[in-house]
């Protein structure tokens, strides 16, 4: 017999602890979890001033739409709190999916989501993975409940959230066809079509933002597999393995759903492993790519934990107590055994702050171009008017100053923003006006 009271106490214990630590890190962190987080935050911060930011293909409309009110009204801390709410919502989805699948202790799926070190980091980040993960959770829940119209709408939003949305949209289109839901199929295309119409109206071309051959070096095909403890949590690796095999069910739809919930995260794991090994689609081996399946990883780990509990009945008391005891230190010591928490300002972040301080101190500042979005963050200005690119530098007026840095100017998801020697020949190099790390260079545009 399950103990509902114990399950509620476990949920409150893990949820409150996770929330408090996340809020503290959101408040104390000076830097961003990922460099892309600066860009997404700055897009959201100025989207109401420049509506084109809502439809930009790199920023992704769903992500910008969600974060924009928080960023515009409350700034960075409030936007980070919004990310925390998304992670908690992913945990709720995992819980409800486990209920629909008939798990004995569905609360363990919720606890498994919050046991992920990467989920903790993203609870105060401003990135695309967690919004997409919430859509994945809602997709699985809608499919389990046979809510076909909701399923189509949720999946239709996915391409406007992350590129993984395109293959999932195709897969769900096939599933709806097999279920003979002909009237629902057109709804899948509505969000993407609306995105295209809005972009066309605002004069924004929807260019694919990823280079076919990555500008980043390729890596070993086993990279994501060996890093799974960071994604699902060290305490959840054994339960995850035990939970890969779905439970038998007389309900055909439930059994089919259980298999799909197992295969989807494994498919994403294999897909990103292959892309990284081949150096395709701008993949640089970021572990956060697998976070898009966060609720499903939680469901699998929760199912495995139940099986461990059943096989270890000789402990004399529910293993859920042991699970809570184990999860507590895992969550509590994350800020201790990860010296990056709270997030400190990186070398590039400090350099961006110095560049911004110099620019604000100039009496008649020249037009400025830069590749590092952190400079825009410290200046509190939109990125686009100042973004360095081949086209922007070629069209810049004489006297424009461009800052070339060793990271953002060289590496990007697409080659259109990289700065090469051909572009530098259009300007004259200046002495750096502030002390910066090696690799930073200043150029003034020649007539």
CSV table of C-alpha atoms in Angstrom, one decimal:
chain,number,residue,atom,x,y,z
A,1,UNK,CA,0.0,0.0,0.0
A,2,UNK,CA,1.2,3.5,-0.8
A,3,UNK,CA,1.2,6.2,1.8
A,4,UNK,CA,-0.4,9.4,0.4
A,5,UNK,CA,0.8,11.4,3.4
A,6,UNK,CA,4.3,10.3,2.9
A,7,UNK,CA,4.1,11.2,-0.8
A,8,UNK,CA,2.9,14.7,0.0
A,9,UNK,CA,5.6,15.2,2.5
A,10,UNK,CA,8.2,14.1,0.0
A,11,UNK,CA,6.8,16.4,-2.7
A,12,UNK,CA,6.8,19.4,-0.3
A,13,UNK,CA,10.2,18.6,1.1
A,14,UNK,CA,11.9,18.3,-2.3
A,15,UNK,CA,9.9,21.1,-3.9
A,16,UNK,CA,10.4,23.7,-1.2
A,17,UNK,CA,14.2,22.9,-0.9
A,18,UNK,CA,14.6,23.1,-4.7
A,19,UNK,CA,12.7,26.5,-4.8
A,20,UNK,CA,14.6,28.1,-1.9
A,21,UNK,CA,18.0,27.1,-3.3
A,22,UNK,CA,17.1,28.2,-6.8
A,23,UNK,CA,15.9,31.6,-5.6
A,24,UNK,CA,19.1,32.1,-3.7
A,25,UNK,CA,21.2,31.3,-6.7
A,26,UNK,CA,19.1,33.5,-8.9
A,27,UNK,CA,19.6,36.4,-6.5
A,28,UNK,CA,23.4,35.8,-5.9
A,29,UNK,CA,24.5,34.7,-9.4
A,30,UNK,CA,26.3,37.6,-11.1
A,31,UNK,CA,26.8,35.7,-14.4
A,32,UNK,CA,24.6,33.6,-16.7
A,33,UNK,CA,24.5,29.8,-16.8
A,34,UNK,CA,25.1,29.8,-20.6
A,35,UNK,CA,26.2,32.6,-22.9
A,36,UNK,CA,23.0,32.1,-25.0
A,37,UNK,CA,21.1,33.0,-21.9
A,38,UNK,CA,22.3,36.6,-22.2
A,39,UNK,CA,21.0,36.8,-25.7
A,40,UNK,CA,17.6,35.3,-24.9
A,41,UNK,CA,17.2,37.6,-21.9
A,42,UNK,CA,18.1,40.7,-24.0
A,43,UNK,CA,15.7,39.6,-26.7
A,44,UNK,CA,12.9,39.4,-24.2
A,45,UNK,CA,13.8,42.6,-22.5
A,46,UNK,CA,13.4,44.7,-25.6
A,47,UNK,CA,10.8,42.7,-27.5
A,48,UNK,CA,8.0,45.1,-26.7
A,49,UNK,CA,10.0,48.0,-28.0
A,50,UNK,CA,11.0,46.1,-31.2
A,51,UNK,CA,8.3,43.5,-32.1
A,52,UNK,CA,10.6,41.9,-34.7
A,53,UNK,CA,12.3,40.2,-31.7
A,54,UNK,CA,9.2,38.2,-31.1
A,55,UNK,CA,9.5,36.4,-34.5
A,56,UNK,CA,13.3,36.2,-34.7
A,57,UNK,CA,14.2,32.6,-35.7
A,58,UNK,CA,17.1,32.4,-33.3
A,59,UNK,CA,15.3,33.8,-30.3
A,60,UNK,CA,12.3,31.5,-30.9
A,61,UNK,CA,8.8,33.1,-30.6
A,62,UNK,CA,7.5,30.9,-27.8
A,63,UNK,CA,10.5,31.5,-25.6
A,64,UNK,CA,10.5,35.3,-26.2
A,65,UNK,CA,6.8,35.6,-25.7
A,66,UNK,CA,7.0,33.8,-22.4
A,67,UNK,CA,9.9,35.7,-20.9
A,68,UNK,CA,9.2,39.2,-22.4
A,69,UNK,CA,6.6,40.3,-19.7
A,70,UNK,CA,8.9,39.2,-16.9
A,71,UNK,CA,12.0,40.8,-18.5
A,72,UNK,CA,10.4,44.1,-19.4
A,73,UNK,CA,8.6,44.6,-16.0
A,74,UNK,CA,10.8,42.8,-13.5
A,75,UNK,CA,14.3,42.6,-14.9
A,76,UNK,CA,16.7,39.7,-14.7
A,77,UNK,CA,15.7,38.3,-11.2
A,78,UNK,CA,12.0,38.1,-12.0
A,79,UNK,CA,12.9,36.4,-15.4
A,80,UNK,CA,14.9,33.8,-13.5
A,81,UNK,CA,12.0,33.2,-11.2
A,82,UNK,CA,9.8,32.5,-14.3
A,83,UNK,CA,12.3,29.8,-15.3
A,84,UNK,CA,12.0,28.3,-11.9
A,85,UNK,CA,8.2,28.1,-12.4
A,86,UNK,CA,8.8,26.3,-15.7
A,87,UNK,CA,11.0,23.6,-14.0
A,88,UNK,CA,8.4,23.1,-11.3
A,89,UNK,CA,5.7,22.8,-14.1
A,90,UNK,CA,7.9,20.1,-15.7
A,91,UNK,CA,7.9,18.2,-12.4
A,92,UNK,CA,4.1,18.5,-12.2
A,93,UNK,CA,3.8,17.1,-15.8
A,94,UNK,CA,6.0,14.1,-14.8
A,95,UNK,CA,3.8,13.5,-11.8
A,96,UNK,CA,0.6,13.6,-13.8
A,97,UNK,CA,2.1,11.4,-16.6
A,98,UNK,CA,3.1,8.8,-13.9
A,99,UNK,CA,-0.5,8.9,-12.6
A,100,UNK,CA,-1.9,8.2,-16.1
A,101,UNK,CA,0.6,5.3,-16.5
A,102,UNK,CA,-0.6,3.8,-13.2
A,103,UNK,CA,2.6,4.2,-11.2
A,104,UNK,CA,2.3,3.3,-7.5
A,105,UNK,CA,4.2,6.3,-6.3
A,106,UNK,CA,3.9,9.0,-9.1
A,107,UNK,CA,5.4,11.6,-6.8
A,108,UNK,CA,8.8,10.0,-7.3
A,109,UNK,CA,8.7,11.2,-10.9
A,110,UNK,CA,8.3,14.7,-9.6
A,111,UNK,CA,11.2,14.2,-7.2
A,112,UNK,CA,13.3,12.7,-10.0
A,113,UNK,CA,12.9,15.8,-12.1
A,114,UNK,CA,14.1,18.1,-9.3
A,115,UNK,CA,17.0,15.8,-8.6
A,116,UNK,CA,18.6,16.7,-11.9
A,117,UNK,CA,21.6,19.0,-11.3
A,118,UNK,CA,21.1,20.4,-14.8
A,119,UNK,CA,17.4,21.2,-14.1
A,120,UNK,CA,18.6,23.1,-11.0
A,121,UNK,CA,21.0,25.2,-13.1
A,122,UNK,CA,18.3,25.9,-15.6
A,123,UNK,CA,15.8,26.9,-12.9
A,124,UNK,CA,17.5,30.3,-12.9
A,125,UNK,CA,18.7,30.4,-16.6
A,126,UNK,CA,16.9,32.0,-19.5
A,127,UNK,CA,17.2,29.4,-22.2
A,128,UNK,CA,15.0,27.4,-24.6
A,129,UNK,CA,15.4,23.9,-23.2
A,130,UNK,CA,13.0,24.1,-20.2
A,131,UNK,CA,10.2,25.8,-22.1
A,132,UNK,CA,10.5,23.1,-24.7
A,133,UNK,CA,10.6,20.4,-22.0
A,134,UNK,CA,7.3,21.7,-20.6
A,135,UNK,CA,5.8,21.3,-24.1
A,136,UNK,CA,7.1,17.8,-24.2
A,137,UNK,CA,5.5,17.0,-20.9
A,138,UNK,CA,2.2,18.5,-22.0
A,139,UNK,CA,2.5,16.5,-25.3
A,140,UNK,CA,2.9,13.2,-23.5
A,141,UNK,CA,0.1,14.0,-21.1
A,142,UNK,CA,-2.3,15.0,-23.9
A,143,UNK,CA,-1.5,11.8,-25.8
A,144,UNK,CA,-2.1,9.7,-22.8
A,145,UNK,CA,-5.5,11.3,-22.2
A,146,UNK,CA,-6.4,11.2,-25.9
A,147,UNK,CA,-6.8,15.0,-26.0
A,148,UNK,CA,-6.0,15.2,-29.7
A,149,UNK,CA,-6.8,18.9,-30.2
A,150,UNK,CA,-4.6,19.9,-27.2
A,151,UNK,CA,-1.9,17.6,-28.5
A,152,UNK,CA,-1.8,19.2,-31.9
A,153,UNK,CA,-1.7,22.7,-30.5
A,154,UNK,CA,1.1,21.9,-28.1
A,155,UNK,CA,3.2,20.1,-30.7
A,156,UNK,CA,2.5,22.8,-33.2
A,157,UNK,CA,4.2,25.3,-30.9
A,158,UNK,CA,7.4,23.2,-30.7
A,159,UNK,CA,9.2,24.4,-33.9
A,160,UNK,CA,8.8,27.9,-32.6
A,161,UNK,CA,10.6,26.8,-29.4
A,162,UNK,CA,13.5,24.6,-30.5
A,163,UNK,CA,14.7,22.8,-33.6
A,164,UNK,CA,13.8,19.4,-32.1
A,165,UNK,CA,10.2,20.5,-32.6
A,166,UNK,CA,10.4,19.7,-36.3
A,167,UNK,CA,11.0,15.9,-36.0
A,168,UNK,CA,8.5,15.7,-33.2
A,169,UNK,CA,5.9,17.5,-35.2
A,170,UNK,CA,6.4,15.0,-38.0
A,171,UNK,CA,6.2,12.1,-35.6
A,172,UNK,CA,2.9,13.4,-34.0
A,173,UNK,CA,1.5,14.0,-37.5
A,174,UNK,CA,2.1,10.3,-38.2
A,175,UNK,CA,0.5,9.3,-34.8
A,176,UNK,CA,-2.6,11.4,-35.5
A,177,UNK,CA,-2.9,9.8,-38.9
A,178,UNK,CA,-2.7,6.3,-37.4
A,179,UNK,CA,-5.4,7.3,-34.9
A,180,UNK,CA,-7.5,8.7,-37.8
A,181,UNK,CA,-7.7,12.1,-36.3
A,182,UNK,CA,-7.9,13.8,-39.7
A,183,UNK,CA,-9.6,17.0,-38.6
A,184,UNK,CA,-6.9,17.7,-36.0
A,185,UNK,CA,-3.9,17.4,-38.4
A,186,UNK,CA,-4.2,20.9,-39.9
A,187,UNK,CA,-3.9,22.4,-36.4
A,188,UNK,CA,-0.3,21.2,-36.3
A,189,UNK,CA,0.7,23.8,-38.9
A,190,UNK,CA,-1.2,26.7,-37.5
A,191,UNK,CA,1.5,28.1,-35.1
A,192,UNK,CA,4.3,27.8,-37.6
A,193,UNK,CA,2.1,29.4,-40.3
A,194,UNK,CA,1.2,32.2,-37.9
A,195,UNK,CA,4.9,32.7,-37.2
A,196,UNK,CA,5.7,32.9,-40.9
A,197,UNK,CA,2.9,35.4,-41.5
A,198,UNK,CA,4.0,37.6,-38.6
A,199,UNK,CA,7.6,37.5,-39.7
A,200,UNK,CA,6.6,38.4,-43.2
A,201,UNK,CA,4.5,41.3,-42.0
A,202,UNK,CA,7.4,42.6,-39.9
A,203,UNK,CA,9.9,42.1,-42.7
A,204,UNK,CA,11.9,39.4,-41.0
A,205,UNK,CA,13.2,36.5,-43.1
A,206,UNK,CA,13.0,33.1,-41.4
A,207,UNK,CA,16.5,31.9,-42.2
A,208,UNK,CA,17.7,28.6,-40.7
A,209,UNK,CA,20.0,29.7,-37.8
A,210,UNK,CA,22.3,26.7,-37.8
A,211,UNK,CA,25.2,25.9,-40.0
A,212,UNK,CA,25.0,22.5,-41.6
A,213,UNK,CA,28.6,21.8,-40.7
A,214,UNK,CA,29.2,23.0,-37.2
A,215,UNK,CA,31.8,25.7,-36.4
A,216,UNK,CA,32.5,23.8,-33.2
A,217,UNK,CA,34.8,20.8,-33.1
A,218,UNK,CA,33.1,17.3,-33.1
A,219,UNK,CA,33.4,15.0,-30.1
A,220,UNK,CA,33.1,11.3,-29.1
A,221,UNK,CA,29.8,9.6,-29.8
A,222,UNK,CA,29.5,8.4,-26.2
A,223,UNK,CA,29.8,12.0,-24.8
A,224,UNK,CA,26.1,12.4,-23.7
A,225,UNK,CA,25.9,8.8,-22.4
A,226,UNK,CA,28.8,9.2,-19.9
A,227,UNK,CA,27.4,12.6,-18.8
A,228,UNK,CA,23.9,11.3,-18.0
A,229,UNK,CA,24.5,11.7,-14.2
A,230,UNK,CA,24.6,15.5,-14.8
A,231,UNK,CA,21.3,15.4,-16.7
A,232,UNK,CA,19.2,13.1,-14.5
A,233,UNK,CA,21.2,13.3,-11.3
A,234,UNK,CA,23.8,10.9,-9.8
A,235,UNK,CA,21.1,9.4,-7.5
A,236,UNK,CA,18.8,8.7,-10.4
A,237,UNK,CA,21.1,6.7,-12.7
A,238,UNK,CA,20.3,3.3,-11.2
A,239,UNK,CA,16.5,4.0,-11.1
A,240,UNK,CA,16.7,5.3,-14.7
A,241,UNK,CA,18.2,2.0,-15.9
A,242,UNK,CA,15.6,0.0,-13.9
A,243,UNK,CA,12.8,2.2,-15.4
A,244,UNK,CA,13.6,1.8,-19.1
A,245,UNK,CA,11.4,-1.2,-19.5
A,246,UNK,CA,7.7,-0.2,-19.4
A,247,UNK,CA,5.3,-2.0,-17.1
A,248,UNK,CA,2.9,-4.5,-18.9
A,249,UNK,CA,-0.6,-3.2,-19.2
A,250,UNK,CA,-3.9,-4.6,-20.5
A,251,UNK,CA,-4.7,-1.1,-21.7
A,252,UNK,CA,-3.3,-1.0,-25.2
A,253,UNK,CA,-3.1,2.8,-25.4
A,254,UNK,CA,-1.4,3.0,-22.0
A,255,UNK,CA,1.1,0.3,-23.0
A,256,UNK,CA,1.8,2.1,-26.3
A,257,UNK,CA,2.3,5.4,-24.4
A,258,UNK,CA,4.7,3.9,-21.9
A,259,UNK,CA,6.9,2.6,-24.8
A,260,UNK,CA,6.8,6.0,-26.5
A,261,UNK,CA,7.8,7.8,-23.2
A,262,UNK,CA,10.8,5.4,-23.1
A,263,UNK,CA,11.8,5.7,-26.7
A,264,UNK,CA,11.5,9.5,-27.0
A,265,UNK,CA,14.3,10.5,-24.6
A,266,UNK,CA,16.5,7.7,-25.8
A,267,UNK,CA,15.9,8.9,-29.4
A,268,UNK,CA,17.0,12.4,-28.5
A,269,UNK,CA,20.0,11.0,-26.8
A,270,UNK,CA,21.0,9.0,-29.9
A,271,UNK,CA,20.2,11.9,-32.3
A,272,UNK,CA,22.3,14.5,-30.5
A,273,UNK,CA,25.1,12.0,-30.0
A,274,UNK,CA,25.3,11.4,-33.7
A,275,UNK,CA,25.1,15.1,-34.6
A,276,UNK,CA,27.9,15.9,-32.1
A,277,UNK,CA,30.1,13.0,-33.4
A,278,UNK,CA,29.6,14.1,-37.0
A,279,UNK,CA,30.0,17.9,-36.3
A,280,UNK,CA,26.6,18.8,-37.8
A,281,UNK,CA,23.8,21.3,-37.0
A,282,UNK,CA,26.1,23.6,-34.9
A,283,UNK,CA,26.2,21.0,-32.1
A,284,UNK,CA,28.9,21.6,-29.6
A,285,UNK,CA,28.0,18.8,-27.2
A,286,UNK,CA,26.1,21.0,-24.7
A,287,UNK,CA,24.5,18.6,-22.1
A,288,UNK,CA,21.4,20.9,-22.0
A,289,UNK,CA,20.3,19.5,-25.3
A,290,UNK,CA,19.0,16.4,-23.5
A,291,UNK,CA,17.1,18.6,-21.0
A,292,UNK,CA,14.4,18.9,-23.6
A,293,UNK,CA,13.1,15.6,-22.3
A,294,UNK,CA,13.2,16.5,-18.6
A,295,UNK,CA,9.7,15.3,-17.6
A,296,UNK,CA,10.2,12.0,-19.4
A,297,UNK,CA,13.6,11.4,-17.8
A,298,UNK,CA,11.7,12.0,-14.5
A,299,UNK,CA,9.0,9.5,-15.4
A,300,UNK,CA,11.6,6.8,-16.3
A,301,UNK,CA,13.6,7.4,-13.1
A,302,UNK,CA,10.4,7.4,-10.9
A,303,UNK,CA,9.3,4.1,-12.5
A,304,UNK,CA,12.7,2.6,-11.8
A,305,UNK,CA,12.7,3.8,-8.2
A,306,UNK,CA,9.4,2.0,-7.6
A,307,UNK,CA,10.9,-1.2,-8.9
A,308,UNK,CA,13.9,-0.8,-6.6
A,309,UNK,CA,11.4,-0.3,-3.7
A,310,UNK,CA,9.6,-3.5,-4.6
A,311,UNK,CA,12.8,-5.5,-4.8
A,312,UNK,CA,14.1,-4.1,-1.5
A,313,UNK,CA,11.1,-4.7,0.8
A,314,UNK,CA,13.5,-6.3,3.3
A,315,UNK,CA,14.5,-2.8,4.4
A,316,UNK,CA,11.4,-3.0,6.6
A,317,UNK,CA,10.0,0.4,5.6
A,318,UNK,CA,9.1,2.1,2.4
A,319,UNK,CA,12.1,2.9,0.2
A,320,UNK,CA,10.4,6.3,-0.4
A,321,UNK,CA,11.8,7.4,2.9
A,322,UNK,CA,15.3,6.4,1.7
A,323,UNK,CA,14.6,8.2,-1.5
A,324,UNK,CA,13.8,11.4,0.3
A,325,UNK,CA,16.9,11.0,2.5
A,326,UNK,CA,19.0,10.5,-0.6
A,327,UNK,CA,17.5,13.3,-2.6
A,328,UNK,CA,18.0,15.8,0.3
A,329,UNK,CA,21.8,15.9,0.3
A,330,UNK,CA,21.9,15.7,-3.5
A,331,UNK,CA,19.9,18.9,-3.8
A,332,UNK,CA,21.4,20.6,-0.8
A,333,UNK,CA,25.0,20.1,-1.7
A,334,UNK,CA,24.7,21.1,-5.4
A,335,UNK,CA,25.8,24.6,-4.6
A,336,UNK,CA,28.7,23.2,-2.6
A,337,UNK,CA,30.1,20.5,-4.8
A,338,UNK,CA,29.6,22.6,-7.9
A,339,UNK,CA,32.0,25.5,-7.3
A,340,UNK,CA,30.2,27.4,-10.1
A,341,UNK,CA,27.2,28.0,-7.9
A,342,UNK,CA,26.2,30.7,-7.5
A,343,UNK,CA,27.3,31.7,-11.0
A,344,UNK,CA,30.2,34.0,-10.9
A,345,UNK,CA,31.1,36.4,-13.7
A,346,UNK,CA,33.2,34.8,-16.4
A,347,UNK,CA,36.3,36.4,-17.9
A,348,UNK,CA,34.3,37.4,-20.9
A,349,UNK,CA,31.5,38.8,-18.7
A,350,UNK,CA,34.0,41.0,-16.8
A,351,UNK,CA,35.5,42.1,-20.1
A,352,UNK,CA,32.0,43.0,-21.4
A,353,UNK,CA,31.4,45.1,-18.3
A,354,UNK,CA,34.7,47.0,-18.8
A,355,UNK,CA,33.9,47.7,-22.5
A,356,UNK,CA,30.4,49.0,-21.5
A,357,UNK,CA,31.9,51.2,-18.7
A,358,UNK,CA,34.4,52.6,-21.2
A,359,UNK,CA,31.8,53.3,-23.8
A,360,UNK,CA,29.5,55.1,-21.3
A,361,UNK,CA,32.4,57.3,-20.2
A,362,UNK,CA,33.2,58.6,-23.7
A,363,UNK,CA,31.8,62.1,-24.2
A,364,UNK,CA,30.8,61.7,-27.8
A,365,UNK,CA,30.8,57.9,-28.3
A,366,UNK,CA,31.1,56.6,-31.8
A,367,UNK,CA,28.7,54.0,-33.2
A,368,UNK,CA,29.6,50.6,-31.6
A,369,UNK,CA,29.4,47.1,-32.9
A,370,UNK,CA,30.2,44.0,-30.8
A,371,UNK,CA,29.7,40.3,-30.9
A,372,UNK,CA,29.4,39.6,-27.2
A,373,UNK,CA,25.7,40.1,-26.1
A,374,UNK,CA,26.9,40.8,-22.6
A,375,UNK,CA,28.0,44.2,-23.7
A,376,UNK,CA,24.4,45.0,-24.6
A,377,UNK,CA,23.4,43.7,-21.2
A,378,UNK,CA,25.7,46.1,-19.3
A,379,UNK,CA,24.7,49.0,-21.6
A,380,UNK,CA,21.0,48.0,-21.3
A,381,UNK,CA,20.5,48.4,-25.1
A,382,UNK,CA,19.0,46.1,-27.7
A,383,UNK,CA,21.5,43.8,-29.3
A,384,UNK,CA,20.5,44.2,-33.0
A,385,UNK,CA,21.6,47.8,-33.6
A,386,UNK,CA,25.0,46.9,-32.3
A,387,UNK,CA,25.5,43.3,-33.4
A,388,UNK,CA,28.7,42.8,-35.3
A,389,UNK,CA,28.4,40.7,-38.5
A,390,UNK,CA,29.9,40.7,-42.0
A,391,UNK,CA,27.0,42.7,-43.4
A,392,UNK,CA,26.8,45.2,-40.5
A,393,UNK,CA,30.5,46.0,-40.6
A,394,UNK,CA,30.5,46.4,-44.4
A,395,UNK,CA,27.6,48.8,-44.2
A,396,UNK,CA,28.9,50.7,-41.1
A,397,UNK,CA,29.5,54.4,-41.3
A,398,UNK,CA,33.1,55.6,-41.1
A,399,UNK,CA,34.3,56.0,-37.6
A,400,UNK,CA,32.2,53.1,-36.3
A,401,UNK,CA,34.2,51.1,-33.7
A,402,UNK,CA,33.9,47.3,-33.7
A,403,UNK,CA,35.1,45.1,-30.7
A,404,UNK,CA,36.4,41.7,-31.8
A,405,UNK,CA,36.6,39.1,-29.0
A,406,UNK,CA,38.2,35.6,-29.1
A,407,UNK,CA,34.9,33.7,-28.5
A,408,UNK,CA,31.7,35.3,-29.9
A,409,UNK,CA,33.4,36.8,-33.0
A,410,UNK,CA,34.8,33.4,-34.0
A,411,UNK,CA,32.2,30.9,-33.0
A,412,UNK,CA,28.5,31.0,-33.8
A,413,UNK,CA,25.6,28.7,-34.8
A,414,UNK,CA,25.9,30.2,-38.3
A,415,UNK,CA,28.9,31.7,-40.1
A,416,UNK,CA,27.0,35.0,-40.9
A,417,UNK,CA,28.0,36.5,-37.6
A,418,UNK,CA,31.7,35.5,-37.5
A,419,UNK,CA,34.3,38.1,-38.1
A,420,UNK,CA,37.3,37.1,-40.4
A,421,UNK,CA,40.4,38.8,-41.7
A,422,UNK,CA,38.6,40.0,-44.8
A,423,UNK,CA,36.3,42.1,-42.6
A,424,UNK,CA,39.1,43.4,-40.5
A,425,UNK,CA,40.8,44.8,-43.6
A,426,UNK,CA,38.0,47.3,-43.8
A,427,UNK,CA,39.1,49.1,-40.7
A,428,UNK,CA,42.2,50.2,-38.8
A,429,UNK,CA,43.2,48.6,-35.5
A,430,UNK,CA,43.1,50.8,-32.4
A,431,UNK,CA,44.8,50.5,-29.1
A,432,UNK,CA,42.4,48.9,-26.6
A,433,UNK,CA,41.0,51.7,-24.4
A,434,UNK,CA,40.6,49.4,-21.3
A,435,UNK,CA,42.5,46.4,-19.9
A,436,UNK,CA,41.1,43.3,-21.5
A,437,UNK,CA,42.1,39.6,-21.7
A,438,UNK,CA,44.2,38.4,-24.7
A,439,UNK,CA,42.3,38.2,-28.0
A,440,UNK,CA,40.3,41.3,-27.7
A,441,UNK,CA,40.8,43.8,-30.5
A,442,UNK,CA,39.3,47.2,-31.4
A,443,UNK,CA,38.8,48.4,-35.0
A,444,UNK,CA,37.6,51.7,-36.5
A,445,UNK,CA,35.7,51.6,-39.8
A,446,UNK,CA,37.6,53.4,-42.6
A,447,UNK,CA,35.8,55.4,-45.3
